[in-house]
Short mmCIF file of C-alpha atoms in Angstrom, two decimals:
data_model
loop_
_atom_site.label_atom_id
_atom_site.label_comp_id
_atom_site.label_asym_id
_atom_site.label_seq_id
_atom_site.Cartn_x
_atom_site.Cartn_y
_atom_site.Cartn_z
CA UNK A 1 131.44 89.19 120.62
CA UNK A 2 133.96 86.49 121.41
CA UNK A 3 134.99 84.58 118.32
CA UNK A 4 133.67 87.17 115.89
CA UNK A 5 137.04 87.34 114.19
CA UNK A 6 136.91 83.61 113.49
CA UNK A 7 133.51 83.92 111.83
CA UNK A 8 134.67 86.91 109.80
CA UNK A 9 137.66 84.91 108.59
CA UNK A 10 135.46 81.99 107.64
CA UNK A 11 133.12 84.32 105.75
CA UNK A 12 136.08 85.66 103.80
CA UNK A 13 137.34 82.24 102.78
CA UNK A 14 133.83 81.07 101.87
CA UNK A 15 133.28 84.13 99.69
CA UNK A 16 136.65 83.52 98.08
CA UNK A 17 135.56 79.98 97.25
CA UNK A 18 132.90 81.20 94.85
CA UNK A 19 134.99 83.91 93.27
CA UNK A 20 136.64 83.49 89.91
CA UNK A 21 140.08 81.92 90.06
CA UNK A 22 142.92 84.29 89.34
CA UNK A 23 145.28 81.57 88.11
CA UNK A 24 146.51 81.87 84.52
CA UNK A 25 146.77 78.38 83.06
CA UNK A 26 149.96 79.19 81.29
CA UNK A 27 150.65 76.74 78.51
CA UNK A 28 147.06 76.89 77.29
CA UNK A 29 146.46 80.54 78.08
CA UNK A 30 149.23 82.96 77.15
CA UNK A 31 149.71 85.74 79.66
CA UNK A 32 148.68 89.25 78.69
CA UNK A 33 152.08 90.91 78.72
CA UNK A 34 151.24 94.55 78.25
CA UNK A 35 152.59 97.29 75.97
CA UNK A 36 155.93 97.92 77.60
CA UNK A 37 156.98 94.31 78.10
CA UNK A 38 160.72 93.76 77.74
CA UNK A 39 162.21 90.32 77.67
CA UNK A 40 161.39 88.73 74.37
CA UNK A 41 163.61 88.52 71.32
CA UNK A 42 164.31 91.52 69.11
CA UNK A 43 161.93 91.60 66.21
CA UNK A 44 163.48 93.35 63.23
CA UNK A 45 161.64 94.88 60.32
CA UNK A 46 164.35 94.45 57.65
CA UNK A 47 162.68 96.59 55.01
CA UNK A 48 162.56 99.61 57.35
CA UNK A 49 166.10 99.22 58.69
CA UNK A 50 168.64 101.85 57.49
CA UNK A 51 171.60 99.83 58.79
CA UNK A 52 172.92 102.75 60.84
CA UNK A 53 174.24 100.47 63.58
CA UNK A 54 173.02 102.69 66.44
CA UNK A 55 171.42 99.72 68.17
CA UNK A 56 174.77 97.93 68.19
CA UNK A 57 176.71 100.94 69.50
CA UNK A 58 174.11 101.64 72.18
CA UNK A 59 174.06 98.11 73.50
CA UNK A 60 175.97 98.05 76.82
CA UNK A 61 176.57 94.32 76.69
CA UNK A 62 177.38 93.95 73.03
CA UNK A 63 174.55 91.54 72.53
CA UNK A 64 173.67 92.91 69.06
CA UNK A 65 176.02 92.20 66.19
CA UNK A 66 175.27 93.52 62.73
CA UNK A 67 177.24 93.78 59.52
CA UNK A 68 176.50 95.91 56.48
CA UNK A 69 177.31 95.98 52.77
CA UNK A 70 177.12 98.83 50.26
CA UNK A 71 174.69 98.36 47.41
CA UNK A 72 175.00 99.71 43.81
CA UNK A 73 173.76 103.18 44.90
CA UNK A 74 176.48 103.28 47.54
CA UNK A 75 173.83 102.93 50.26
CA UNK A 76 174.36 100.79 53.31
CA UNK A 77 172.34 97.63 53.41
CA UNK A 78 171.95 95.17 56.25
CA UNK A 79 173.98 92.02 55.73
CA UNK A 80 173.62 90.12 59.02
CA UNK A 81 171.83 90.96 62.25
CA UNK A 82 172.33 88.73 65.29
CA UNK A 83 170.77 89.21 68.71
CA UNK A 84 172.38 87.21 71.53
CA UNK A 85 169.67 87.05 74.22
CA UNK A 86 172.08 85.22 76.50
CA UNK A 87 174.05 88.46 76.82
CA UNK A 88 171.07 90.82 76.57
CA UNK A 89 169.95 92.57 79.74
CA UNK A 90 166.74 93.86 78.17
CA UNK A 91 167.56 97.50 78.93
CA UNK A 92 165.63 98.75 75.87
CA UNK A 93 168.43 101.16 74.83
CA UNK A 94 168.62 99.70 71.31
CA UNK A 95 164.95 100.26 70.69
CA UNK A 96 165.06 103.80 72.06
CA UNK A 97 168.04 104.61 69.86
CA UNK A 98 166.61 103.23 66.61
CA UNK A 99 165.81 106.18 64.26
CA UNK A 100 163.27 104.43 61.99
CA UNK A 101 161.78 102.42 64.90
CA UNK A 102 162.31 99.17 63.08
CA UNK A 103 163.07 96.92 66.10
CA UNK A 104 160.72 95.98 68.93
CA UNK A 105 160.35 93.27 71.56
CA UNK A 106 158.52 90.14 70.62
CA UNK A 107 155.93 88.88 73.11
CA UNK A 108 157.61 85.51 73.08
CA UNK A 109 159.37 84.89 76.38
CA UNK A 110 159.66 81.09 76.59
CA UNK A 111 162.69 80.48 74.39
CA UNK A 112 164.97 78.64 76.80
CA UNK A 113 167.35 76.10 75.30
CA UNK A 114 169.83 73.43 76.23
CA UNK A 115 172.92 75.38 75.10
CA UNK A 116 174.02 78.99 74.92
CA UNK A 117 173.88 78.80 71.17
CA UNK A 118 170.12 78.32 71.40
CA UNK A 119 169.88 81.85 72.77
CA UNK A 120 171.48 83.46 69.73
CA UNK A 121 168.92 84.55 67.15
CA UNK A 122 169.49 85.58 63.57
CA UNK A 123 166.90 88.33 63.34
CA UNK A 124 167.05 88.62 59.54
CA UNK A 125 166.30 84.94 59.10
CA UNK A 126 163.49 85.24 61.62
CA UNK A 127 162.10 88.22 59.78
CA UNK A 128 162.15 86.26 56.52
CA UNK A 129 160.49 83.36 58.28
CA UNK A 130 157.89 85.69 59.68
CA UNK A 131 157.12 87.23 56.30
CA UNK A 132 156.98 83.78 54.72
CA UNK A 133 154.52 82.70 57.37
CA UNK A 134 152.47 85.81 56.77
CA UNK A 135 152.42 85.08 53.06
CA UNK A 136 151.37 81.47 53.53
CA UNK A 137 148.67 82.62 55.91
CA UNK A 138 147.27 85.09 53.40
CA UNK A 139 147.29 82.47 50.66
CA UNK A 140 145.48 80.09 52.97
CA UNK A 141 142.90 82.72 53.67
CA UNK A 142 142.50 83.31 49.95
CA UNK A 143 142.25 79.61 49.21
CA UNK B 1 109.99 53.53 106.34
CA UNK B 2 112.33 50.56 106.12
CA UNK B 3 111.17 49.31 102.74
CA UNK B 4 112.02 52.40 100.72
CA UNK B 5 115.59 52.71 101.89
CA UNK B 6 118.53 50.46 102.20
CA UNK B 7 119.38 49.02 98.88
CA UNK B 8 122.56 48.14 100.79
CA UNK B 9 120.63 46.02 103.30
CA UNK B 10 118.94 44.25 100.40
CA UNK B 11 122.32 43.53 98.89
CA UNK B 12 123.51 42.14 102.25
CA UNK B 13 120.42 39.94 102.56
CA UNK B 14 120.88 38.67 99.00
CA UNK B 15 124.51 37.89 99.69
CA UNK B 16 123.54 36.05 102.85
CA UNK B 17 120.93 33.95 101.09
CA UNK B 18 123.48 33.20 98.40
CA UNK B 19 126.11 32.13 100.96
CA UNK B 20 123.64 30.11 103.06
CA UNK B 21 123.44 26.96 100.88
CA UNK B 22 127.07 27.38 99.86
CA UNK B 23 128.55 27.20 103.36
CA UNK B 24 125.80 25.29 105.12
CA UNK B 25 126.49 26.25 108.72
CA UNK B 26 124.99 29.53 110.01
CA UNK B 27 128.20 30.34 111.96
CA UNK B 28 130.28 30.05 108.81
CA UNK B 29 127.89 32.41 107.02
CA UNK B 30 128.20 34.89 109.89
CA UNK B 31 131.98 34.77 109.69
CA UNK B 32 131.84 35.23 105.93
CA UNK B 33 129.50 38.19 106.34
CA UNK B 34 131.89 39.78 108.85
CA UNK B 35 134.65 39.29 106.28
CA UNK B 36 132.53 41.08 103.69
CA UNK B 37 131.85 43.84 106.22
CA UNK B 38 135.56 44.25 106.89
CA UNK B 39 136.23 44.45 103.16
CA UNK B 40 133.52 47.09 102.78
CA UNK B 41 134.93 49.14 105.65
CA UNK B 42 138.43 48.93 104.18
CA UNK B 43 136.94 50.03 100.88
CA UNK B 44 135.25 52.96 102.60
CA UNK B 45 138.51 54.00 104.27
CA UNK B 46 140.64 53.77 101.13
CA UNK B 47 138.00 55.24 98.83
CA UNK B 48 137.40 58.03 101.27
CA UNK B 49 141.07 58.86 101.62
CA UNK B 50 141.35 59.08 97.84
CA UNK B 51 138.35 61.40 97.63
CA UNK B 52 139.29 63.49 100.65
CA UNK B 53 142.86 64.16 99.53
CA UNK B 54 141.47 65.41 96.24
CA UNK B 55 138.68 67.35 97.96
CA UNK B 56 141.04 68.98 100.41
CA UNK B 57 143.26 70.24 97.63
CA UNK B 58 140.27 71.45 95.65
CA UNK B 59 138.84 73.27 98.67
CA UNK B 60 142.25 74.76 99.43
CA UNK B 61 142.55 75.88 95.82
CA UNK B 62 139.15 77.49 95.60
CA UNK B 63 139.56 79.24 98.93
CA UNK B 64 142.79 80.73 97.63
CA UNK B 65 141.34 81.76 94.25
CA UNK B 66 143.14 79.07 92.30
CA UNK B 67 141.78 75.97 90.58
CA UNK B 68 143.55 73.27 92.60
CA UNK B 69 144.53 70.00 90.90
CA UNK B 70 143.20 70.00 87.34
CA UNK B 71 145.82 68.28 85.19
CA UNK B 72 145.42 64.57 85.89
CA UNK B 73 142.05 63.36 84.69
CA UNK B 74 138.87 65.42 84.45
CA UNK B 75 138.97 68.27 87.01
CA UNK B 76 142.01 66.60 88.56
CA UNK B 77 140.07 63.58 89.80
CA UNK B 78 142.92 61.16 89.11
CA UNK B 79 145.46 63.29 90.99
CA UNK B 80 145.23 61.15 94.12
CA UNK B 81 145.60 58.00 92.06
CA UNK B 82 148.80 59.39 90.60
CA UNK B 83 149.97 60.35 94.09
CA UNK B 84 149.21 56.85 95.35
CA UNK B 85 151.20 55.24 92.54
CA UNK B 86 154.08 57.57 93.32
CA UNK B 87 153.96 56.68 97.02
CA UNK B 88 153.83 52.94 96.36
CA UNK B 89 156.81 53.04 94.02
CA UNK B 90 158.89 55.20 96.34
CA UNK B 91 161.91 53.67 98.03
CA UNK B 92 161.25 52.58 101.60
CA UNK B 93 164.14 54.06 103.54
CA UNK B 94 164.99 52.92 107.05
CA UNK B 95 167.40 55.34 108.71
CA UNK B 96 170.39 53.99 110.63
CA UNK B 97 169.88 53.69 114.35
CA UNK B 98 166.09 53.51 114.47
CA UNK B 99 164.51 51.20 117.00
CA UNK B 100 163.63 48.70 114.33
CA UNK B 101 160.48 46.99 115.55
CA UNK B 102 158.92 49.97 117.28
CA UNK B 103 159.63 52.04 114.20
CA UNK B 104 158.14 49.45 111.89
CA UNK B 105 155.05 48.89 114.02
CA UNK B 106 154.12 52.54 114.62
CA UNK B 107 152.22 53.13 111.34
CA UNK B 108 150.53 49.72 111.65
CA UNK B 109 149.49 50.37 115.25
CA UNK B 110 148.16 53.73 114.13
CA UNK B 111 146.08 52.29 111.33
CA UNK B 112 144.54 49.26 113.06
CA UNK B 113 142.53 51.09 115.78
CA UNK B 114 141.33 53.56 113.18
CA UNK B 115 140.01 50.63 111.19
CA UNK B 116 138.48 49.07 114.31
CA UNK B 117 136.62 52.26 115.16
CA UNK B 118 134.63 51.99 111.95
CA UNK B 119 132.87 48.92 113.30
CA UNK B 120 130.40 50.97 115.33
CA UNK B 121 129.41 53.69 112.86
CA UNK B 122 125.69 53.52 112.12
CA UNK B 123 125.79 54.24 108.40
CA UNK B 124 122.05 53.71 108.17
CA UNK B 125 119.14 52.08 109.97
CA UNK B 126 120.43 48.54 110.55
CA UNK B 127 123.56 49.22 108.52
CA UNK B 128 126.12 48.93 111.28
CA UNK B 129 128.86 46.33 111.56
CA UNK B 130 128.47 45.75 115.31
CA UNK B 131 125.76 47.63 117.22
CA UNK B 132 127.48 47.48 120.61
CA UNK B 133 125.69 48.49 123.78
CA UNK B 134 128.71 50.62 124.58
CA UNK B 135 129.28 51.84 121.02
CA UNK B 136 130.26 55.40 121.83
CA UNK B 137 132.51 54.29 124.67
CA UNK B 138 134.13 51.74 122.36
CA UNK B 139 134.82 54.42 119.79
CA UNK B 140 136.37 56.77 122.34
CA UNK B 141 138.47 54.00 123.85
CA UNK B 142 139.75 52.90 120.44
CA UNK B 143 140.32 56.43 119.22
CA UNK B 144 142.37 57.37 122.26
CA UNK B 145 144.96 54.70 121.46
CA UNK B 146 146.18 56.62 118.41
CA UNK B 147 148.35 58.71 120.72
CA UNK B 148 150.61 55.72 121.34
CA UNK B 149 151.84 55.22 117.75
CA UNK B 150 152.70 58.90 117.52
CA UNK B 151 154.94 58.55 120.56
CA UNK B 152 156.29 55.27 119.17
CA UNK B 153 157.14 56.88 115.86
CA UNK B 154 158.73 59.91 117.48
CA UNK B 155 160.82 57.90 119.89
CA UNK B 156 161.87 55.10 117.56
CA UNK B 157 163.02 57.49 114.83
CA UNK B 158 166.17 58.26 116.86
CA UNK B 159 165.85 61.92 115.91
CA UNK B 160 165.42 64.67 118.45
CA UNK B 161 163.01 66.65 116.32
CA UNK B 162 160.82 63.63 115.74
CA UNK B 163 160.87 62.89 119.46
CA UNK B 164 159.88 66.47 120.28
CA UNK B 165 157.17 66.37 117.63
CA UNK B 166 155.87 63.08 118.97
CA UNK B 167 155.83 64.37 122.54
CA UNK B 168 154.03 67.51 121.49
CA UNK B 169 151.42 65.64 119.49
CA UNK B 170 150.80 63.29 122.41
CA UNK B 171 150.48 66.19 124.85
CA UNK B 172 148.03 67.86 122.51
CA UNK B 173 145.97 64.76 121.86
CA UNK B 174 145.77 63.84 125.54
CA UNK B 175 144.73 67.38 126.45
CA UNK B 176 141.94 67.55 123.91
CA UNK B 177 140.75 63.99 124.42
CA UNK B 178 139.22 64.98 127.76
CA UNK B 179 136.99 67.86 126.57
CA UNK B 180 136.08 65.70 123.56
CA UNK B 181 134.82 62.89 125.76
CA UNK B 182 133.12 65.26 128.20
CA UNK B 183 131.32 67.07 125.40
CA UNK B 184 129.68 63.77 124.46
CA UNK B 185 128.58 63.05 128.03
CA UNK B 186 125.74 65.58 127.84
CA UNK B 187 124.20 63.73 124.91
CA UNK B 188 124.67 60.38 126.61
CA UNK B 189 122.83 61.77 129.65
CA UNK B 190 119.93 62.85 127.46
CA UNK B 191 119.70 59.51 125.63
CA UNK B 192 120.52 57.31 128.59
CA UNK B 193 122.46 54.94 126.36
CA UNK B 194 125.86 54.55 124.75
CA UNK B 195 124.42 52.50 121.90
CA UNK B 196 124.92 54.24 118.57
CA UNK B 197 121.56 53.24 117.12
CA UNK B 198 119.72 54.46 120.25
CA UNK B 199 121.53 57.79 120.06
CA UNK B 200 120.43 58.25 116.45
CA UNK B 201 116.86 57.12 117.13
CA UNK B 202 116.58 59.55 120.06
CA UNK B 203 117.08 62.36 117.57
CA UNK B 204 114.04 61.64 115.42
CA UNK B 205 112.30 64.69 116.90
CA UNK B 206 115.07 67.19 117.37
CA UNK B 207 118.77 66.94 116.66
CA UNK B 208 121.06 67.20 119.65
CA UNK B 209 123.00 70.05 118.06
CA UNK B 210 120.05 72.24 119.09
CA UNK B 211 119.79 70.80 122.61
CA UNK B 212 123.54 70.74 123.20
CA UNK B 213 125.01 73.61 121.15
CA UNK B 214 127.91 74.21 123.54
CA UNK B 215 128.79 70.53 123.55
CA UNK B 216 128.75 70.54 119.75
CA UNK B 217 131.10 73.52 119.66
CA UNK B 218 133.46 71.89 122.15
CA UNK B 219 133.32 68.65 120.19
CA UNK B 220 134.18 70.35 116.90
CA UNK B 221 137.12 72.23 118.42
CA UNK B 222 138.45 69.20 120.28
CA UNK B 223 137.99 66.98 117.22
CA UNK B 224 140.01 69.40 115.12
CA UNK B 225 142.79 69.12 117.69
CA UNK B 226 142.42 65.34 117.89
CA UNK B 227 142.89 64.92 114.16
CA UNK B 228 145.91 67.26 114.25
CA UNK B 229 144.41 69.65 111.78
CA UNK B 230 144.88 73.39 111.52
CA UNK B 231 144.67 75.50 113.69
CA UNK B 232 145.94 72.72 115.96
CA UNK B 233 148.44 71.09 113.58
CA UNK B 234 151.41 71.55 115.87
CA UNK B 235 152.49 68.03 115.00
CA UNK B 236 153.46 69.30 111.59
CA UNK B 237 154.65 72.75 112.59
CA UNK B 238 157.26 72.50 109.87
CA UNK B 239 159.09 75.68 110.82
CA UNK B 240 159.55 74.40 114.37
CA UNK B 241 159.75 70.62 114.40
CA UNK B 242 160.23 69.57 110.77
CA UNK B 243 157.23 67.29 110.16
CA UNK B 244 156.76 65.92 113.64
CA UNK B 245 156.97 62.21 114.40
CA UNK B 246 156.68 61.11 110.77
CA UNK B 247 159.81 62.92 109.57
CA UNK B 248 161.81 59.74 109.04
CA UNK B 249 159.09 57.78 107.30
CA UNK B 250 158.88 57.44 103.55
CA UNK B 251 156.84 55.66 100.91
CA UNK B 252 154.12 53.32 102.11
CA UNK B 253 154.84 53.81 105.82
CA UNK B 254 154.35 57.51 105.48
CA UNK B 255 151.20 57.01 103.45
CA UNK B 256 149.78 54.87 106.27
CA UNK B 257 150.11 57.91 108.54
CA UNK B 258 148.37 59.95 105.91
CA UNK B 259 145.66 57.37 105.39
CA UNK B 260 145.04 57.20 109.14
CA UNK B 261 144.78 60.98 109.24
CA UNK B 262 141.99 61.02 106.68
CA UNK B 263 140.33 57.95 108.16
CA UNK B 264 140.33 59.79 111.50
CA UNK B 265 138.90 62.88 109.89
CA UNK B 266 136.04 60.79 108.54
CA UNK B 267 135.66 59.07 111.92
CA UNK B 268 135.29 62.25 113.98
CA UNK B 269 132.91 63.66 111.37
CA UNK B 270 130.85 60.47 111.46
CA UNK B 271 130.65 60.66 115.24
CA UNK B 272 129.60 64.31 115.06
CA UNK B 273 126.89 63.27 112.60
CA UNK B 274 125.74 60.40 114.77
CA UNK B 275 125.74 62.25 118.07
CA UNK B 276 124.75 65.78 117.13
CA UNK B 277 123.31 65.87 113.61
CA UNK B 278 120.78 63.06 113.79
CA UNK B 279 122.82 60.35 112.06
CA UNK B 280 120.85 58.77 109.24
CA UNK B 281 117.68 60.63 110.18
CA UNK B 282 116.37 62.92 107.43
CA UNK B 283 115.99 66.63 107.97
CA UNK B 284 112.84 67.00 110.09
CA UNK B 285 110.42 68.96 107.89
CA UNK B 286 106.65 69.15 108.09
CA UNK B 287 104.28 67.98 105.37
CA UNK B 288 105.08 66.75 101.87
CA UNK B 289 108.63 68.07 101.90
CA UNK B 290 109.34 66.01 105.00
CA UNK B 291 108.02 62.88 103.30
CA UNK B 292 110.12 63.58 100.25
CA UNK B 293 113.23 63.99 102.38
CA UNK B 294 112.40 60.82 104.30
CA UNK B 295 112.32 58.87 101.04
CA UNK B 296 116.06 59.44 100.60
CA UNK B 297 117.97 56.43 101.96
CA UNK B 298 119.54 56.83 105.38
CA UNK B 299 123.08 56.17 104.28
CA UNK B 300 122.88 59.08 101.86
CA UNK B 301 121.79 61.33 104.70
CA UNK B 302 124.60 59.99 106.82
CA UNK B 303 127.18 60.54 104.08
CA UNK B 304 125.89 64.02 103.31
CA UNK B 305 126.06 65.13 106.93
CA UNK B 306 129.48 63.54 107.41
CA UNK B 307 130.82 65.24 104.32
CA UNK B 308 129.37 68.51 105.54
CA UNK B 309 131.34 68.09 108.76
CA UNK B 310 134.47 67.22 106.78
CA UNK B 311 133.99 70.34 104.70
CA UNK B 312 133.70 72.31 107.94
CA UNK B 313 137.05 70.93 109.13
CA UNK B 314 138.63 71.75 105.75
CA UNK B 315 137.14 75.22 105.94
CA UNK B 316 138.81 75.69 109.34
CA UNK B 317 142.08 74.47 107.96
CA UNK B 318 142.28 76.99 105.16
CA UNK B 319 141.04 79.88 107.27
CA UNK B 320 142.72 79.89 110.66
CA UNK B 321 146.40 80.39 111.44
CA UNK B 322 148.18 77.93 113.69
CA UNK B 323 148.07 78.13 117.48
CA UNK B 324 151.20 78.52 119.56
CA UNK B 325 151.89 75.51 121.77
CA UNK B 326 151.32 77.30 125.10
CA UNK B 327 148.11 78.91 123.80
CA UNK B 328 146.96 75.49 122.70
CA UNK B 329 147.53 73.95 126.11
CA UNK B 330 145.97 76.88 127.96
CA UNK B 331 142.92 76.83 125.71
CA UNK B 332 142.43 73.10 126.16
CA UNK B 333 142.79 72.98 129.92
CA UNK B 334 141.53 76.40 131.02
CA UNK B 335 138.69 77.00 128.57
CA UNK B 336 137.42 73.84 126.93
CA UNK B 337 137.59 71.51 129.93
CA UNK B 338 135.73 73.82 132.39
CA UNK B 339 133.22 74.60 129.67
CA UNK B 340 132.61 70.90 129.05
CA UNK B 341 132.22 70.24 132.76
CA UNK B 342 129.79 73.16 133.10
CA UNK B 343 127.83 71.78 130.17
CA UNK B 344 127.48 68.44 131.97
CA UNK B 345 126.28 70.21 135.13
CA UNK B 346 123.75 72.33 133.24
CA UNK B 347 122.50 69.29 131.33
CA UNK B 348 122.05 67.35 134.58
CA UNK B 349 120.18 70.19 136.24
CA UNK B 350 118.11 70.65 133.09
CA UNK B 351 117.12 66.98 133.01
CA UNK B 352 115.99 67.12 136.63
CA UNK B 353 114.08 70.35 136.07
CA UNK B 354 112.37 68.80 133.05
CA UNK B 355 111.39 65.70 134.97
CA UNK B 356 109.99 67.79 137.81
CA UNK B 357 108.03 69.97 135.39
CA UNK B 358 106.63 66.87 133.69
CA UNK B 359 105.93 65.40 137.09
CA UNK B 360 107.82 62.14 136.77
#
């Protein structure tokens, strides 16, 4: 029939009108990023870290900088741990190399800033912040 | 039937009785009432444009599985208001080398006939600014002048793309004007009058969309082309001719083009309602349901049908891809025009056959 294609097209668009929207309303609704998402900051679990420095040596861009100190038992302890996301190419090699699996990607991807310095994160400070937040949350729950 | 509807007519009568002692002379009251009518029509045009811009974007959104405007105001209702404020505050740029007066007048000349066409729309029984004997003819005559400002804008812009766009839009509008007019002739033959109110009253039994289905189809297609909407929006074929004749316009001048576009959309939908869908007549239903439907005021019926037609045009826009210019011309002249002429012939023969069968 002549013009059947037109009617088919109109049926498709009309059906689409009553379907659920697929738009994610981003600032209100955070996207579901999935298990293997790469692109956040590095989230470091300081208590698990053995300060071996494999993440730093594996990084092709030198975006991870860490320093260590020896404690009274002559064991290496983490002193500073800095992740420069401005240099990072999110290749995941640091995470694959980590023996105790103490670093992982955060799901936070919207951390743009006005200067390059805003892209440099002190992961130890962030970890402390995180644990402090956790603590305050648990106390709130208790209270 | 007249007493239940037309709160609007009551308002008009109240206003008239209020003005009567105030102005004294009947002529002065008439003039004042025409002024009020003009204000109402302007309100309809502006209010409509605001609603239609929002509605178009909502329809577009939903047809593409996205929500459309939803940030400004509840469900995005204030989006058009924000757009309007933006347009008003925009700098009005006049490019060097434009033909100053022609360029300045083009949006005005486009808007005025659009406004004038609203005078003959029968919004309800008795709710019509001027019920001319030649109402339909008046509308077509007025509507056909909108080709001139497009050519004016294209030529005066001193820009070859605008000129090409203007020429193309004029060629398109002239080509589709003819099937548009001819599609209405069948109905005029059936009614025997060009008066808008007579055309609506003739449809109290059966709507003309059922008697003249081919004419309705031709009208809808030609009206889509006349209003420069997809799939006939060659005027704005942005990949080919930038944005057509309105490329060089900005701010309020551009928004006048836009306003006229939506006013025209409402106009062709209103004419489709009047001529084919029974105007302000309720849906003919037997029994109690029919009485219930008849209790709804005529202007609500008129608005509902008009908005249905507008939705149809929006539906077309977000479904069909654009025509190529040669296809467009061939379709207009080789398909629509012969079809419209054949429809007139068949209608004429049908009328004679009917009269003979009745024995008149």
